[in-house]
PDB file of C-alpha atoms in Angstrom:
ATOM      1  CA  UNK A   4     -42.741  90.032  39.190  1.00 22.00           C
ATOM      2  CA  UNK A   5     -44.428  92.320  41.603  1.00 25.00           C
ATOM      3  CA  UNK A   6     -43.920  91.769  45.261  1.00 26.00           C
ATOM      4  CA  UNK A   7     -47.227  92.191  47.103  1.00 31.00           C
ATOM      5  CA  UNK A   8     -45.597  93.713  50.106  1.00 38.00           C
ATOM      6  CA  UNK A   9     -43.592  96.119  47.978  1.00 45.00           C
ATOM      7  CA  UNK A  10     -46.649  97.162  46.004  1.00 50.00           C
ATOM      8  CA  UNK A  11     -48.609  97.721  49.193  1.00 52.00           C
ATOM      9  CA  UNK A  12     -45.797  99.857  50.626  1.00 57.00           C
ATOM     10  CA  UNK A  13     -45.738 101.944  47.477  1.00 58.00           C
ATOM     11  CA  UNK A  14     -49.485 102.471  47.660  1.00 58.00           C
ATOM     12  CA  UNK A  15     -49.224 103.550  51.314  1.00 57.00           C
ATOM     13  CA  UNK A  16     -46.347 105.906  50.513  1.00 68.00           C
ATOM     14  CA  UNK A  17     -48.301 107.382  47.577  1.00 66.00           C
ATOM     15  CA  UNK A  18     -51.314 107.943  49.830  1.00 64.00           C
ATOM     16  CA  UNK A  19     -49.144 109.662  52.475  1.00 62.00           C
ATOM     17  CA  UNK A  20     -47.567 111.946  49.857  1.00 58.00           C
ATOM     18  CA  UNK A  21     -50.930 112.888  48.347  1.00 63.00           C
ATOM     19  CA  UNK A  22     -52.380 113.498  51.795  1.00 59.00           C
ATOM     20  CA  UNK A  23     -49.426 115.718  52.654  1.00 59.00           C
ATOM     21  CA  UNK A  24     -49.857 117.727  49.452  1.00 50.00           C
ATOM     22  CA  UNK A  25     -53.548 118.285  50.130  1.00 48.00           C
ATOM     23  CA  UNK A  26     -53.137 119.188  53.800  1.00 49.00           C
ATOM     24  CA  UNK A  27     -49.750 120.886  54.040  1.00 50.00           C
ATOM     25  CA  UNK A  28     -49.495 122.893  50.821  1.00 47.00           C
ATOM     26  CA  UNK A  29     -52.295 125.334  51.692  1.00 46.00           C
ATOM     27  CA  UNK A  30     -50.653 125.932  55.062  1.00 45.00           C
ATOM     28  CA  UNK A  31     -47.251 126.425  53.437  1.00 45.00           C
ATOM     29  CA  UNK A  32     -48.779 128.804  50.913  1.00 41.00           C
ATOM     30  CA  UNK A  33     -50.384 130.789  53.718  1.00 40.00           C
ATOM     31  CA  UNK A  34     -47.107 130.816  55.627  1.00 42.00           C
ATOM     32  CA  UNK A  35     -44.880 132.047  52.820  1.00 42.00           C
ATOM     33  CA  UNK A  36     -47.335 134.064  50.755  1.00 42.00           C
ATOM     34  CA  UNK A  37     -49.612 135.558  53.382  1.00 51.00           C
ATOM     35  CA  UNK A  38     -49.536 139.278  52.803  1.00 69.00           C
ATOM     36  CA  UNK A  39     -49.755 141.498  55.831  1.00 82.00           C
ATOM     37  CA  UNK A  40     -53.371 142.739  56.062  1.00 93.00           C
ATOM     38  CA  UNK A  41     -53.526 146.522  56.175  1.00 95.00           C
ATOM     39  CA  UNK A  42     -55.900 149.152  57.443  1.00 95.00           C
ATOM     40  CA  UNK A  43     -54.243 151.648  55.113  1.00 95.00           C
ATOM     41  CA  UNK A  44     -51.180 151.563  52.839  1.00 93.00           C
ATOM     42  CA  UNK A  45     -49.799 154.983  53.746  1.00 94.00           C
ATOM     43  CA  UNK A  46     -51.994 156.381  56.520  1.00 97.00           C
ATOM     44  CA  UNK A  47     -49.904 159.473  57.295  1.00 97.00           C
ATOM     45  CA  UNK A  48     -49.574 162.288  54.802  1.00 95.00           C
ATOM     46  CA  UNK A  49     -46.500 163.724  56.499  1.00 96.00           C
ATOM     47  CA  UNK A  50     -43.229 162.782  58.176  1.00 97.00           C
ATOM     48  CA  UNK A  51     -42.019 162.778  60.849  1.00 98.00           C
ATOM     49  CA  UNK A  52     -44.909 161.264  62.787  1.00 98.00           C
ATOM     50  CA  UNK A  53     -45.106 163.107  66.090  1.00 98.00           C
ATOM     51  CA  UNK A  54     -45.425 160.941  69.201  1.00 98.00           C
ATOM     52  CA  UNK A  55     -46.249 161.890  72.765  1.00 98.00           C
ATOM     53  CA  UNK A  56     -45.407 159.342  75.478  1.00 98.00           C
ATOM     54  CA  UNK A  57     -47.268 160.182  78.673  1.00 98.00           C
ATOM     55  CA  UNK A  58     -44.887 159.490  81.548  1.00 96.00           C
ATOM     56  CA  UNK A  59     -46.607 162.021  83.835  1.00 96.00           C
ATOM     57  CA  UNK A  60     -50.229 160.903  84.206  1.00 96.00           C
ATOM     58  CA  UNK A  61     -49.402 157.335  85.109  1.00 96.00           C
ATOM     59  CA  UNK A  62     -51.337 154.682  87.076  1.00 94.00           C
ATOM     60  CA  UNK A  63     -50.174 152.772  90.181  1.00 90.00           C
ATOM     61  CA  UNK A  64     -47.509 150.120  89.465  1.00 90.00           C
ATOM     62  CA  UNK A  65     -46.219 152.172  86.522  1.00 93.00           C
ATOM     63  CA  UNK A  66     -42.452 152.144  86.041  1.00 92.00           C
ATOM     64  CA  UNK A  67     -40.043 154.040  83.798  1.00 93.00           C
ATOM     65  CA  UNK A  68     -39.386 150.616  82.249  1.00 94.00           C
ATOM     66  CA  UNK A  69     -42.632 151.057  80.292  1.00 96.00           C
ATOM     67  CA  UNK A  70     -41.448 154.325  78.782  1.00 97.00           C
ATOM     68  CA  UNK A  71     -38.237 152.543  77.752  1.00 96.00           C
ATOM     69  CA  UNK A  72     -40.300 149.754  76.186  1.00 97.00           C
ATOM     70  CA  UNK A  73     -42.322 152.286  74.170  1.00 98.00           C
ATOM     71  CA  UNK A  74     -39.124 153.958  72.941  1.00 98.00           C
ATOM     72  CA  UNK A  75     -37.737 150.560  71.888  1.00 98.00           C
ATOM     73  CA  UNK A  76     -40.973 149.778  70.020  1.00 98.00           C
ATOM     74  CA  UNK A  77     -40.682 153.059  68.083  1.00 98.00           C
ATOM     75  CA  UNK A  78     -37.111 152.167  67.090  1.00 98.00           C
ATOM     76  CA  UNK A  79     -38.250 148.713  65.945  1.00 98.00           C
ATOM     77  CA  UNK A  80     -40.740 150.191  63.461  1.00 98.00           C
ATOM     78  CA  UNK A  81     -38.197 152.726  62.214  1.00 98.00           C
ATOM     79  CA  UNK A  82     -35.703 149.938  61.453  1.00 96.00           C
ATOM     80  CA  UNK A  83     -36.628 146.238  61.119  1.00 95.00           C
ATOM     81  CA  UNK A  84     -40.386 146.746  61.200  1.00 96.00           C
ATOM     82  CA  UNK A  85     -40.234 149.239  58.325  1.00 96.00           C
ATOM     83  CA  UNK A  86     -39.635 146.314  55.932  1.00 94.00           C
ATOM     84  CA  UNK A  87     -43.296 145.366  56.364  1.00 93.00           C
ATOM     85  CA  UNK A  88     -44.538 148.784  55.297  1.00 95.00           C
ATOM     86  CA  UNK A  89     -44.716 150.527  51.942  1.00 93.00           C
ATOM     87  CA  UNK A  90     -43.032 153.564  53.513  1.00 96.00           C
ATOM     88  CA  UNK A  91     -40.340 154.224  56.109  1.00 96.00           C
ATOM     89  CA  UNK A  92     -41.740 155.781  59.273  1.00 98.00           C
ATOM     90  CA  UNK A  93     -39.809 158.469  61.113  1.00 98.00           C
ATOM     91  CA  UNK A  94     -40.895 159.413  64.620  1.00 98.00           C
ATOM     92  CA  UNK A  95     -40.393 162.624  66.563  1.00 98.00           C
ATOM     93  CA  UNK A  96     -41.028 162.823  70.311  1.00 98.00           C
ATOM     94  CA  UNK A  97     -43.032 165.873  71.362  1.00 98.00           C
ATOM     95  CA  UNK A  98     -43.625 167.343  74.799  1.00 97.00           C
ATOM     96  CA  UNK A  99     -47.415 167.783  74.777  1.00 97.00           C
ATOM     97  CA  UNK A 100     -50.309 165.602  73.552  1.00 97.00           C
ATOM     98  CA  UNK A 101     -51.727 168.529  71.566  1.00 97.00           C
ATOM     99  CA  UNK A 102     -48.688 168.406  69.261  1.00 97.00           C
ATOM    100  CA  UNK A 103     -48.899 164.659  68.694  1.00 98.00           C
ATOM    101  CA  UNK A 104     -50.167 162.454  65.876  1.00 98.00           C
ATOM    102  CA  UNK A 105     -49.861 159.423  68.152  1.00 98.00           C
ATOM    103  CA  UNK A 106     -50.268 159.444  71.932  1.00 98.00           C
ATOM    104  CA  UNK A 107     -49.108 156.541  74.106  1.00 98.00           C
ATOM    105  CA  UNK A 108     -50.470 156.303  77.626  1.00 97.00           C
ATOM    106  CA  UNK A 109     -50.965 153.714  80.329  1.00 96.00           C
ATOM    107  CA  UNK A 110     -53.856 152.682  82.569  1.00 94.00           C
ATOM    108  CA  UNK A 111     -53.946 150.198  85.417  1.00 91.00           C
ATOM    109  CA  UNK A 112     -56.256 147.792  83.581  1.00 89.00           C
ATOM    110  CA  UNK A 113     -58.198 148.056  80.336  1.00 88.00           C
ATOM    111  CA  UNK A 114     -60.824 145.394  81.065  1.00 71.00           C
ATOM    112  CA  UNK A 115     -62.006 146.975  84.311  1.00 60.00           C
ATOM    113  CA  UNK A 116     -64.342 149.461  82.633  1.00 55.00           C
ATOM    114  CA  UNK A 117     -66.055 146.815  80.486  1.00 57.00           C
ATOM    115  CA  UNK A 118     -65.414 148.498  77.111  1.00 66.00           C
ATOM    116  CA  UNK A 119     -63.135 145.662  76.026  1.00 75.00           C
ATOM    117  CA  UNK A 120     -63.249 141.926  76.790  1.00 72.00           C
ATOM    118  CA  UNK A 121     -61.119 140.471  79.545  1.00 74.00           C
ATOM    119  CA  UNK A 122     -57.555 139.781  78.483  1.00 81.00           C
ATOM    120  CA  UNK A 123     -57.075 142.852  76.265  1.00 89.00           C
ATOM    121  CA  UNK A 124     -53.698 144.359  77.167  1.00 92.00           C
ATOM    122  CA  UNK A 125     -53.741 147.317  74.783  1.00 94.00           C
ATOM    123  CA  UNK A 126     -55.653 149.011  71.998  1.00 95.00           C
ATOM    124  CA  UNK A 127     -55.207 151.713  69.382  1.00 96.00           C
ATOM    125  CA  UNK A 128     -58.145 154.067  68.792  1.00 96.00           C
ATOM    126  CA  UNK A 129     -57.728 155.395  65.264  1.00 97.00           C
ATOM    127  CA  UNK A 130     -59.303 158.620  64.041  1.00 97.00           C
ATOM    128  CA  UNK A 131     -59.246 158.514  60.255  1.00 96.00           C
ATOM    129  CA  UNK A 132     -60.789 160.027  57.144  1.00 96.00           C
ATOM    130  CA  UNK A 133     -60.853 159.212  53.441  1.00 95.00           C
ATOM    131  CA  UNK A 134     -59.384 161.690  50.959  1.00 90.00           C
ATOM    132  CA  UNK A 135     -59.523 160.950  47.206  1.00 90.00           C
ATOM    133  CA  UNK A 136     -60.109 157.274  47.978  1.00 91.00           C
ATOM    134  CA  UNK A 137     -57.140 157.027  50.336  1.00 93.00           C
ATOM    135  CA  UNK A 138     -57.476 156.349  54.063  1.00 96.00           C
ATOM    136  CA  UNK A 139     -55.557 158.894  56.132  1.00 97.00           C
ATOM    137  CA  UNK A 140     -55.053 158.884  59.886  1.00 98.00           C
ATOM    138  CA  UNK A 141     -55.611 162.108  61.782  1.00 97.00           C
ATOM    139  CA  UNK A 142     -54.767 160.879  65.257  1.00 98.00           C
ATOM    140  CA  UNK A 143     -54.149 157.588  67.063  1.00 98.00           C
ATOM    141  CA  UNK A 144     -54.565 157.142  70.796  1.00 97.00           C
ATOM    142  CA  UNK A 145     -52.690 154.086  72.075  1.00 97.00           C
ATOM    143  CA  UNK A 146     -53.726 152.845  75.511  1.00 95.00           C
ATOM    144  CA  UNK A 147     -51.721 150.168  77.313  1.00 95.00           C
ATOM    145  CA  UNK A 148     -52.328 148.529  80.669  1.00 93.00           C
ATOM    146  CA  UNK A 149     -49.599 147.952  83.231  1.00 93.00           C
ATOM    147  CA  UNK A 150     -50.980 144.929  85.074  1.00 89.00           C
ATOM    148  CA  UNK A 151     -53.393 142.033  85.060  1.00 85.00           C
ATOM    149  CA  UNK A 152     -55.400 140.653  87.944  1.00 81.00           C
ATOM    150  CA  UNK A 153     -54.662 137.084  89.032  1.00 78.00           C
ATOM    151  CA  UNK A 154     -57.052 136.071  91.736  1.00 79.00           C
ATOM    152  CA  UNK A 155     -57.010 138.828  94.331  1.00 82.00           C
ATOM    153  CA  UNK A 156     -53.592 140.210  93.358  1.00 84.00           C
ATOM    154  CA  UNK A 157     -52.403 142.555  90.621  1.00 85.00           C
ATOM    155  CA  UNK A 158     -49.300 141.537  88.660  1.00 85.00           C
ATOM    156  CA  UNK A 159     -47.443 144.190  86.689  1.00 89.00           C
ATOM    157  CA  UNK A 160     -46.149 143.375  83.187  1.00 90.00           C
ATOM    158  CA  UNK A 161     -42.419 143.024  82.644  1.00 91.00           C
ATOM    159  CA  UNK A 162     -40.398 145.043  80.133  1.00 91.00           C
ATOM    160  CA  UNK A 163     -40.535 142.442  77.322  1.00 92.00           C
ATOM    161  CA  UNK A 164     -44.280 142.083  77.646  1.00 91.00           C
ATOM    162  CA  UNK A 165     -44.758 145.852  77.648  1.00 94.00           C
ATOM    163  CA  UNK A 166     -42.570 146.117  74.538  1.00 95.00           C
ATOM    164  CA  UNK A 167     -44.534 143.468  72.595  1.00 94.00           C
ATOM    165  CA  UNK A 168     -47.911 145.010  73.386  1.00 95.00           C
ATOM    166  CA  UNK A 169     -46.738 148.522  72.509  1.00 97.00           C
ATOM    167  CA  UNK A 170     -45.096 147.346  69.264  1.00 97.00           C
ATOM    168  CA  UNK A 171     -48.359 145.626  68.273  1.00 96.00           C
ATOM    169  CA  UNK A 172     -50.461 148.748  68.818  1.00 97.00           C
ATOM    170  CA  UNK A 173     -47.908 150.912  67.013  1.00 98.00           C
ATOM    171  CA  UNK A 174     -48.275 148.537  64.055  1.00 98.00           C
ATOM    172  CA  UNK A 175     -51.957 149.484  63.917  1.00 97.00           C
ATOM    173  CA  UNK A 176     -51.008 153.167  64.154  1.00 98.00           C
ATOM    174  CA  UNK A 177     -48.816 152.661  61.074  1.00 98.00           C
ATOM    175  CA  UNK A 178     -51.635 151.064  59.062  1.00 97.00           C
ATOM    176  CA  UNK A 179     -51.234 147.331  59.726  1.00 97.00           C
ATOM    177  CA  UNK A 180     -54.094 145.032  60.637  1.00 96.00           C
ATOM    178  CA  UNK A 181     -54.005 141.696  62.472  1.00 95.00           C
ATOM    179  CA  UNK A 182     -52.279 138.650  61.007  1.00 93.00           C
ATOM    180  CA  UNK A 183     -52.835 134.951  61.723  1.00 90.00           C
ATOM    181  CA  UNK A 184     -49.131 134.103  61.706  1.00 90.00           C
ATOM    182  CA  UNK A 185     -48.166 132.581  65.043  1.00 87.00           C
ATOM    183  CA  UNK A 186     -45.534 134.509  66.968  1.00 87.00           C
ATOM    184  CA  UNK A 187     -45.897 137.550  64.709  1.00 93.00           C
ATOM    185  CA  UNK A 188     -45.985 140.929  66.421  1.00 94.00           C
ATOM    186  CA  UNK A 189     -49.300 141.693  64.662  1.00 94.00           C
ATOM    187  CA  UNK A 190     -50.984 138.496  65.829  1.00 93.00           C
ATOM    188  CA  UNK A 191     -53.744 139.615  68.231  1.00 91.00           C
ATOM    189  CA  UNK A 192     -52.980 136.873  70.761  1.00 86.00           C
ATOM    190  CA  UNK A 193     -49.806 136.449  72.788  1.00 73.00           C
ATOM    191  CA  UNK A 194     -48.373 134.171  75.418  1.00 64.00           C
ATOM    192  CA  UNK A 195     -48.009 135.833  78.804  1.00 56.00           C
ATOM    193  CA  UNK A 196     -44.338 136.039  79.739  1.00 54.00           C
ATOM    194  CA  UNK A 197     -43.390 135.348  83.325  1.00 57.00           C
ATOM    195  CA  UNK A 198     -41.147 138.252  84.227  1.00 57.00           C
ATOM    196  CA  UNK A 199     -40.392 139.974  87.505  1.00 58.00           C
ATOM    197  CA  UNK A 200     -42.518 143.058  88.091  1.00 54.00           C
ATOM    198  CA  UNK A 201     -40.517 146.243  87.339  1.00 55.00           C
ATOM    199  CA  UNK A 202     -42.543 147.968  90.058  1.00 47.00           C
ATOM    200  CA  UNK A 203     -41.475 145.344  92.608  1.00 48.00           C
ATOM    201  CA  UNK A 204     -37.871 145.411  91.375  1.00 45.00           C
ATOM    202  CA  UNK A 205     -37.793 149.187  91.746  1.00 46.00           C
ATOM    203  CA  UNK A 206     -39.186 148.918  95.250  1.00 46.00           C
ATOM    204  CA  UNK A 207     -36.604 146.281  96.208  1.00 45.00           C
ATOM    205  CA  UNK A 208     -33.796 148.351  94.687  1.00 47.00           C
ATOM    206  CA  UNK A 209     -34.848 151.366  96.759  1.00 51.00           C
ATOM    207  CA  UNK A 210     -35.313 149.316  99.914  1.00 45.00           C
ATOM    208  CA  UNK A 211     -32.133 147.230  99.516  1.00 49.00           C
ATOM    209  CA  UNK A 212     -29.703 149.729 101.166  1.00 57.00           C
ATOM    210  CA  UNK A 213     -32.075 150.129 104.121  1.00 58.00           C
ATOM    211  CA  UNK A 214     -32.439 146.359 104.440  1.00 54.00           C
ATOM    212  CA  UNK A 215     -28.647 145.913 104.370  1.00 57.00           C
ATOM    213  CA  UNK A 216     -28.224 148.605 107.025  1.00 61.00           C
ATOM    214  CA  UNK A 217     -30.871 147.006 109.268  1.00 58.00           C
ATOM    215  CA  UNK A 218     -29.300 143.554 108.861  1.00 68.00           C
ATOM    216  CA  UNK A 219     -25.851 145.002 109.640  1.00 63.00           C
ATOM    217  CA  UNK A 220     -27.151 146.727 112.801  1.00 71.00           C
ATOM    218  CA  UNK A 221     -28.995 143.609 113.995  1.00 68.00           C
ATOM    219  CA  UNK A 222     -25.997 141.442 113.159  1.00 65.00           C
ATOM    220  CA  UNK A 223     -23.629 143.777 115.014  1.00 65.00           C
ATOM    221  CA  UNK A 224     -25.941 143.913 118.020  1.00 62.00           C
ATOM    222  CA  UNK A 225     -26.227 140.110 118.129  1.00 66.00           C
ATOM    223  CA  UNK A 226     -22.473 139.692 117.740  1.00 58.00           C
ATOM    224  CA  UNK A 227     -21.851 142.195 120.562  1.00 61.00           C
ATOM    225  CA  UNK A 228     -24.210 140.287 122.862  1.00 64.00           C
ATOM    226  CA  UNK A 229     -22.406 137.053 121.952  1.00 55.00           C
ATOM    227  CA  UNK A 230     -18.991 138.528 122.898  1.00 59.00           C
ATOM    228  CA  UNK A 231     -20.310 139.807 126.239  1.00 65.00           C
ATOM    229  CA  UNK A 232     -21.810 136.409 126.988  1.00 63.00           C
ATOM    230  CA  UNK A 233     -18.408 134.806 126.357  1.00 56.00           C
ATOM    231  CA  UNK A 234     -16.669 137.343 128.650  1.00 60.00           C
ATOM    232  CA  UNK A 235     -19.047 136.428 131.516  1.00 56.00           C
ATOM    233  CA  UNK A 236     -18.025 132.810 131.198  1.00 56.00           C
TER     234      UNK A 236
END
């Protein structure tokens, strides 16, 4: 015999399975088979790729932490990130922008001038040409901002945030386009990380010895007054 309840359960289970196949399989296919969109397969016709990191013409709130973040982003693409490319990039730091294939520089804020929408933290301006049907890059200018405005105050990005933004723009400079995969370095959106400002940390580090000295002097003065008050008693 067929139990009505059992048959009904089987029908519900079958419906759930079919629904899952229809809804989830396309997402799973996109997740595991989504190829990285590319601007160009092998955009540079030479190695090493010469990079100039501008740590001289820097905006207010800039910190050497940002230069460290850019260096770390270069190392990422030379090692782990290279797996996503059809070639293995090799970078060489140069001392002047005229020597460079890629320049990395910072501004206070990108959205202030109105060229880009609010919320853009970095961009890569690519100068390219097509030779024999292949897209080749001639020069890439990467511009990164150091802070965002929250209300009336400016908040500088932390080291991790600076690294993620720089790594994303370097991906473009190596020929990669945006991807829809959440959490991927080439996804055009990111979640703002709450990190202490490197500019503020540097200021506190510099001011800390002075603050300790002032506290010690005030403490010693107060303690001396306390001892004299006790002697009078």
